[in-house]
Amino acid sequence: MTARPVPARPIPERVVVVGCAGSGKTTLARELAVRLDARHIERDALGDDEAPGFAALVAAAVEAAGGRWVFDGAPYNAEALVYPHADALVALDYPRRVVWRRVVARSLRLWLTRRGDGAHTSASPPWRWWSPTHPVRWAAQTHAARHAEIGALLARPEVARIQRFRFTSPRQAGTWLTSLHR
């Protein structure tokens, strides 16, 4: 008796990567964009999602990217411009300890090197990491809410037609990433 081949999912071309601050969205999105030969759109680099004109910036970035893009971050206040065009949603839903380790390591690296990394520019010293807008504090305060938000997002009708991936460990995300071949 021969085994039936497992049907492969199509390789996505337009991906949205969401997760808590510090979960590794940008790192995964950059690697995924290279693997898919796609444009990386960093949501944080587009500015404040509450600012007037934010949706227009998102629309322009998606249009400029063409048929292949990886949108890095939840497209708050511009969801109707992103999700209808996406064919995959990747949720990095890691435990608090994983996120905490990552956001502290990134903050320490930025502080020691005094160099920003894309939209990640806070090179503040550790004694300022608990300020209201610093990523360390933000990750600590929003982790539980992001976990619930991811669950709700994956159940929304507007994303039901696209491939959805919910990774609860970096190993799962890495395995999926290496399985993609273009």
XYZ file of N, CA and C in Angstrom:
546
model
N 0.845 -1.178 0.000
C 0.000 0.000 0.000
C 0.889 1.239 0.000
N 0.578 2.180 -0.867
C 1.381 3.395 -0.938
C 0.689 4.522 -0.181
N 1.516 5.370 0.368
C 0.981 6.512 1.116
C 0.541 7.598 0.144
N -0.529 8.236 0.480
C -0.995 9.355 -0.328
C -0.143 10.584 -0.021
N 0.187 11.338 -1.042
C 0.956 12.562 -0.774
C 0.103 13.572 -0.012
N 0.727 14.264 0.871
C 0.037 15.308 1.630
C -0.061 16.534 0.735
N -1.278 17.051 0.547
C -1.400 18.220 -0.316
C -0.647 19.414 0.293
N 0.125 20.060 -0.540
C 0.903 21.210 -0.073
C 0.051 22.470 -0.180
N 0.217 23.333 0.782
C -0.459 24.626 0.719
C 0.278 25.500 -0.283
N -0.461 26.346 -0.962
C 0.225 27.245 -1.892
C 1.159 28.190 -1.127
N 2.239 28.552 -1.766
C 3.188 29.479 -1.149
C 2.564 30.873 -1.209
N 2.451 31.518 -0.051
C 1.817 32.837 -0.042
C 2.684 33.890 -0.737
N 2.016 34.909 -1.242
C 2.718 36.006 -1.898
C 2.483 37.340 -1.208
N 1.395 37.433 -0.434
C 1.057 38.655 0.290
C 0.708 38.251 1.719
N 1.613 38.565 2.626
C 1.537 38.050 3.990
C 1.484 39.197 4.995
N 0.644 39.032 6.011
C 0.616 39.956 7.144
C 1.167 39.194 8.347
N 2.150 39.782 9.021
C 2.758 39.176 10.212
C 2.343 40.017 11.416
N 1.680 39.390 12.395
C 1.237 40.090 13.599
C 1.810 39.408 14.830
N 1.815 40.130 15.934
C 2.288 39.582 17.198
C 2.556 40.691 18.187
N 2.869 40.296 19.384
C 3.175 41.230 20.457
C 4.473 41.974 20.155
N 4.624 43.153 20.734
C 5.895 43.882 20.621
C 7.006 42.978 21.117
N 8.072 42.880 20.346
C 9.211 42.073 20.745
C 9.127 40.607 20.368
N 8.065 40.201 19.691
C 7.916 38.778 19.358
C 8.805 38.351 18.189
N 9.299 39.303 17.416
C 10.147 38.960 16.281
C 9.463 39.149 14.945
N 8.437 39.989 14.919
C 7.710 40.230 13.670
C 8.635 40.731 12.562
N 9.429 41.728 12.878
C 10.294 42.326 11.857
C 11.342 41.336 11.380
N 11.926 40.603 12.286
C 12.936 39.612 11.904
C 12.328 38.567 10.971
N 11.177 38.013 11.352
C 10.522 37.012 10.515
C 10.087 37.629 9.185
N 9.518 38.830 9.225
C 9.025 39.465 8.002
C 10.168 39.718 7.021
N 11.310 40.156 7.518
C 12.462 40.380 6.630
C 12.906 39.074 5.975
N 13.034 38.028 6.777
C 13.456 36.728 6.237
C 12.428 36.190 5.251
N 11.162 36.352 5.590
C 10.097 35.875 4.719
C 10.094 36.647 3.398
N 10.291 37.944 3.458
C 10.322 38.758 2.240
C 11.459 38.314 1.321
N 12.611 38.024 1.893
C 13.737 37.538 1.080
C 13.378 36.201 0.441
N 12.841 35.306 1.244
C 12.494 33.961 0.756
C 11.441 34.016 -0.349
N 10.490 34.947 -0.226
C 9.408 35.053 -1.208
C 9.728 36.024 -2.341
N 10.904 36.647 -2.284
C 11.263 37.695 -3.241
C 10.167 38.761 -3.262
N 9.832 39.220 -2.053
C 8.736 40.169 -1.876
C 9.248 41.437 -1.206
N 8.464 42.481 -1.270
C 8.793 43.742 -0.594
C 8.392 43.635 0.872
N 9.257 44.090 1.754
C 8.985 44.139 3.194
C 8.396 45.513 3.511
N 7.185 45.532 4.052
C 6.535 46.784 4.454
C 6.489 46.798 5.981
N 7.252 47.677 6.583
C 7.315 47.760 8.044
C 6.284 48.779 8.525
N 5.226 48.293 9.139
C 4.133 49.152 9.580
C 4.621 50.280 10.486
N 5.510 49.968 11.419
C 6.005 50.991 12.341
C 6.743 52.113 11.613
N 7.363 51.814 10.492
C 8.088 52.835 9.738
C 7.136 53.800 9.020
N 5.864 53.429 8.916
C 4.883 54.288 8.263
C 4.340 55.355 9.207
N 4.688 55.268 10.482
C 4.266 56.279 11.443
C 3.147 55.808 12.353
N 2.574 56.757 13.031
C 1.524 56.510 14.022
C 0.219 56.147 13.327
N -0.348 55.006 13.700
C -1.579 54.572 13.046
C -2.773 55.467 13.383
N -2.642 56.334 14.362
C -3.705 57.273 14.713
C -3.574 58.591 13.940
N -2.466 58.790 13.250
C -2.214 60.057 12.557
C -3.076 60.176 11.304
N -3.489 61.403 10.997
C -4.207 61.602 9.737
C -3.297 61.209 8.568
N -3.854 60.550 7.621
C -3.067 60.167 6.457
C -2.370 58.820 6.582
N -2.469 58.161 7.744
C -1.807 56.866 7.920
C -2.331 55.846 6.915
N -3.644 55.769 6.755
C -4.229 54.802 5.821
C -3.734 55.046 4.398
N -3.565 56.299 4.031
C -3.059 56.613 2.692
C -1.618 56.125 2.532
N -0.819 56.242 3.588
C 0.557 55.731 3.531
C 0.570 54.212 3.374
N -0.318 53.537 4.086
C -0.418 52.080 3.971
C -0.838 51.697 2.560
N -1.861 52.363 2.041
C -2.344 52.066 0.687
C -1.232 52.267 -0.340
N -0.468 53.336 -0.195
C 0.625 53.615 -1.139
C 1.717 52.558 -1.032
N 2.027 52.130 0.182
C 3.069 51.110 0.377
C 2.644 49.777 -0.228
N 1.398 49.391 -0.024
C 0.902 48.127 -0.578
C 0.869 48.195 -2.098
N 0.413 49.314 -2.628
C 0.369 49.453 -4.089
C 1.769 49.438 -4.685
N 2.699 50.140 -4.066
C 4.077 50.195 -4.575
C 4.758 48.830 -4.518
N 4.335 47.997 -3.576
C 4.949 46.674 -3.421
C 4.544 45.719 -4.537
N 3.444 45.982 -5.208
C 3.011 45.114 -6.290
C 2.363 43.833 -5.786
N 2.643 42.741 -6.460
C 1.978 41.478 -6.167
C 2.571 40.671 -5.028
N 3.764 41.024 -4.583
C 4.398 40.269 -3.489
C 4.859 41.232 -2.405
N 4.323 41.015 -1.197
C 4.735 41.846 -0.073
C 4.532 41.098 1.239
N 5.275 41.541 2.228
C 5.124 41.039 3.598
C 4.891 42.268 4.460
N 3.702 42.360 5.022
C 3.324 43.497 5.861
C 3.650 43.129 7.300
N 4.540 43.884 7.886
C 5.113 43.599 9.196
C 4.392 44.412 10.261
N 3.426 43.784 10.935
C 2.669 44.447 11.994
C 1.198 44.495 11.658
N 0.382 44.600 12.685
C -1.059 44.689 12.475
C -1.397 46.016 11.807
N -2.181 45.982 10.750
C -2.491 47.224 10.029
C -3.643 47.997 10.670
N -3.484 48.335 11.950
C -4.535 49.082 12.643
C -4.926 50.314 11.846
N -6.209 50.589 11.802
C -6.775 51.735 11.099
C -6.539 51.699 9.592
N -6.095 50.569 9.079
C -5.933 50.403 7.634
C -6.212 48.956 7.242
N -6.917 48.239 8.092
C -7.167 46.810 7.843
C -7.868 46.560 6.515
N -8.829 47.410 6.171
C -9.582 47.226 4.931
C -8.703 47.417 3.701
N -7.524 47.999 3.878
C -6.599 48.205 2.768
C -5.575 47.078 2.641
N -5.498 46.224 3.661
C -4.463 45.187 3.673
C -5.059 43.780 3.601
N -5.937 43.432 4.526
C -6.436 42.059 4.596
C -7.134 41.564 3.329
N -7.898 42.377 2.609
C -8.522 41.864 1.383
C -7.512 41.434 0.318
N -6.297 41.948 0.381
C -5.268 41.613 -0.605
C -4.327 40.510 -0.126
N -4.333 40.233 1.173
C -3.420 39.230 1.739
C -3.882 37.822 1.388
N -2.921 36.921 1.249
C -3.287 35.517 1.088
C -2.785 34.667 2.248
N -2.121 35.312 3.230
C -1.700 34.587 4.438
C -1.586 35.560 5.605
N -1.885 35.032 6.776
C -1.750 35.773 8.023
C -0.909 34.915 8.959
N 0.204 35.466 9.413
C 1.098 34.759 10.323
C 1.030 35.454 11.669
N 0.636 34.719 12.700
C 0.533 35.272 14.047
C 1.625 34.659 14.921
N 2.490 35.526 15.456
C 3.518 35.086 16.401
C 2.925 35.260 17.793
N 2.426 34.182 18.332
C 1.715 34.204 19.612
C 2.537 33.462 20.656
N 3.686 34.027 20.970
C 4.653 33.377 21.847
C 4.347 33.644 23.318
N 4.826 32.750 24.182
C 4.652 32.969 25.624
C 5.367 34.248 26.083
N 4.884 34.788 27.178
C 5.436 36.029 27.731
C 6.947 35.945 27.933
N 7.439 34.820 28.429
C 8.878 34.690 28.704
C 9.714 34.806 27.428
N 9.218 34.273 26.322
C 9.936 34.352 25.045
C 9.959 35.801 24.557
N 8.814 36.449 24.610
C 8.718 37.841 24.173
C 9.594 38.725 25.062
N 9.519 38.510 26.364
C 10.297 39.325 27.293
C 11.798 39.200 26.997
N 12.252 37.976 26.801
C 13.677 37.754 26.507
C 14.081 38.462 25.214
N 13.239 38.381 24.210
C 13.558 38.991 22.924
C 13.564 40.521 22.983
N 12.561 41.104 23.615
C 12.479 42.563 23.646
C 13.587 43.149 24.518
N 13.960 42.464 25.593
C 15.065 42.933 26.430
C 16.388 42.804 25.666
N 16.584 41.698 24.967
C 17.823 41.507 24.198
C 17.946 42.569 23.104
N 16.846 42.855 22.402
C 16.885 43.883 21.355
C 17.180 45.251 21.961
N 16.532 45.570 23.062
C 16.747 46.871 23.705
C 18.180 47.006 24.191
N 18.723 45.933 24.721
C 20.111 45.956 25.181
C 21.065 46.148 24.000
N 20.802 45.436 22.899
C 21.643 45.572 21.702
C 21.594 46.997 21.157
N 20.401 47.582 21.087
C 20.277 48.949 20.583
C 20.984 49.938 21.506
N 20.889 49.725 22.804
C 21.540 50.623 23.750
C 23.063 50.522 23.650
N 23.573 49.293 23.552
C 25.026 49.099 23.503
C 25.633 49.582 22.184
N 24.935 49.380 21.096
C 25.479 49.776 19.788
C 25.118 51.209 19.420
N 24.116 51.769 20.087
C 23.630 53.126 19.807
C 23.160 53.269 18.352
N 22.706 52.145 17.779
C 22.245 52.152 16.396
C 20.840 51.598 16.316
N 19.999 52.306 15.588
C 18.640 51.840 15.372
C 18.603 50.710 14.360
N 17.469 50.076 14.301
C 17.273 48.952 13.397
C 15.899 49.120 12.764
N 15.841 49.768 11.616
C 14.551 50.040 10.991
C 13.744 50.985 11.855
N 12.515 50.606 12.173
C 11.666 51.447 13.021
C 12.027 51.306 14.497
N 12.875 50.341 14.817
C 13.300 50.155 16.211
C 14.482 51.081 16.472
N 14.205 52.204 17.096
C 15.242 53.217 17.251
C 15.562 53.562 18.694
N 14.835 53.017 19.632
C 15.033 53.400 21.025
C 16.327 52.809 21.575
N 17.330 53.667 21.722
C 18.615 53.235 22.277
C 18.742 53.702 23.724
N 17.604 53.803 24.417
C 17.648 54.288 25.799
C 18.325 53.301 26.729
N 18.917 53.834 27.795
C 19.575 52.971 28.777
C 18.544 52.165 29.565
N 18.972 51.053 30.155
C 18.036 50.171 30.870
C 17.203 50.866 31.946
N 17.728 51.870 32.603
C 16.954 52.533 33.660
C 15.788 53.347 33.095
N 15.686 53.472 31.759
C 14.556 54.177 31.138
C 13.604 53.218 30.401
N 13.834 51.934 30.521
C 13.025 50.962 29.793
C 11.598 50.861 30.309
N 11.313 51.416 31.459
C 9.961 51.320 31.984
C 9.157 52.587 31.705
N 9.693 53.462 30.842
C 8.908 54.636 30.448
C 7.715 54.151 29.626
N 6.624 54.899 29.623
C 5.383 54.421 28.992
C 5.489 54.008 27.525
N 6.396 54.614 26.759
C 6.453 54.300 25.331
C 7.582 53.345 24.953
N 8.394 52.939 25.900
C 9.512 52.042 25.562
C 8.977 50.641 25.249
N 9.571 49.963 24.266
C 9.103 48.618 23.881
C 9.105 47.593 25.022
N 10.023 47.689 25.961
C 10.032 46.720 27.073
C 8.744 46.853 27.877
N 8.416 48.082 28.262
C 7.183 48.285 29.027
C 5.963 47.963 28.176
N 5.993 48.403 26.924
C 4.861 48.174 26.033
C 4.591 46.667 25.877
N 5.637 45.880 25.703
C 5.465 44.426 25.570
C 4.882 43.828 26.849
N 5.383 44.282 27.978
C 4.882 43.759 29.258
C 3.409 44.105 29.459
N 3.032 45.305 29.095
C 1.658 45.755 29.322
C 0.665 45.203 28.314
N 1.106 44.878 27.119
C 0.161 44.501 26.067
C 0.154 43.019 25.713
N 1.028 42.223 26.317
C 1.146 40.815 25.921
C -0.188 40.077 26.011
N -0.868 40.159 27.132
C -2.132 39.429 27.306
C -3.189 39.916 26.312
N -3.246 41.219 26.105
C -4.222 41.771 25.161
C -3.918 41.311 23.738
N -2.646 41.264 23.356
C -2.283 40.815 22.005
C -2.636 39.341 21.809
N -2.433 38.530 22.844
C -2.793 37.106 22.771
C -4.294 36.974 22.458
N -5.115 37.713 23.176
C -6.561 37.667 22.940
C -6.904 38.243 21.563
N -6.219 39.308 21.182
C -6.461 39.949 19.888
C -6.144 38.992 18.736
N -5.078 38.227 18.877
C -4.703 37.272 17.826
C -5.787 36.215 17.664
N -6.283 35.690 18.772
C -7.366 34.708 18.702
C -8.589 35.260 18.000
N -8.954 36.483 18.348
C -10.119 37.110 17.721
C -9.869 37.390 16.239
N -8.675 37.845 15.903
C -8.340 38.139 14.507
C -8.433 36.889 13.646
N -7.894 35.788 14.121
C -7.899 34.548 13.340
C -9.308 34.006 13.112
N -10.261 34.436 13.936
C -11.645 33.984 13.803
C -12.513 34.948 12.992
N -11.978 36.085 12.591
C -12.768 37.083 11.873
C -13.092 36.619 10.458
N -14.301 36.927 10.001
C -14.721 36.501 8.659
C -13.834 37.025 7.535
N -13.306 38.240 7.674
C -12.513 38.810 6.576
C -11.169 38.122 6.370
N -10.732 37.295 7.320
C -9.490 36.548 7.121
C -9.752 35.046 6.941
N -11.010 34.660 6.912
C -11.357 33.240 6.783
C -10.892 32.650 5.452
N -10.809 33.455 4.403
C -10.451 32.952 3.073
C -8.952 32.799 2.876
N -8.143 33.332 3.779
C -6.697 33.282 3.598
C -6.077 32.218 4.503
N -4.860 31.810 4.163
C -4.133 30.872 5.013
C -3.822 31.572 6.336
N -4.025 30.861 7.435
C -3.751 31.429 8.754
C -2.806 30.506 9.501
N -1.774 31.108 10.069
C -0.777 30.364 10.829
C -0.631 31.026 12.188
N -0.739 30.227 13.236
C -0.560 30.732 14.600
C 0.583 29.947 15.221
N 1.721 30.609 15.370
C 2.903 29.960 15.916
C 3.046 30.326 17.386
N 3.230 29.299 18.215
C 3.369 29.518 19.656
C 4.807 29.342 20.119
N 5.707 29.126 19.176
C 7.131 29.055 19.509
C 7.945 29.493 18.295
N 9.119 30.068 18.540
C 9.987 30.435 17.416
C 10.366 29.226 16.555
N 10.461 28.052 17.163
C 10.794 26.850 16.393
C 9.718 26.549 15.353
N 8.452 26.675 15.741
C 7.367 26.452 14.777
C 7.470 27.422 13.606
N 7.694 28.696 13.908
C 7.801 29.700 12.857
C 9.004 29.405 11.961
N 10.122 29.026 12.556
C 11.324 28.707 11.782
C 11.126 27.509 10.878
N 10.461 26.486 11.378
C 10.184 25.291 10.571
C 9.313 25.650 9.376
N 8.280 26.454 9.619
C 7.403 26.882 8.521
C 8.193 27.697 7.501
N 9.010 28.622 7.982
C 9.786 29.478 7.084
C 10.703 28.651 6.185
N 11.384 27.683 6.762
C 12.309 26.869 5.960
C 11.554 25.927 5.006
N 10.270 25.696 5.264
C 9.509 24.820 4.367
C 9.076 25.539 3.088
N 9.202 26.854 3.066
C 8.771 27.618 1.889
C 9.885 27.624 0.845
N 9.550 27.209 -0.332
C 10.520 27.217 -1.448
C 9.862 27.903 -2.621
N 10.519 28.851 -3.188
C 9.990 29.545 -4.365
C 10.842 29.165 -5.544
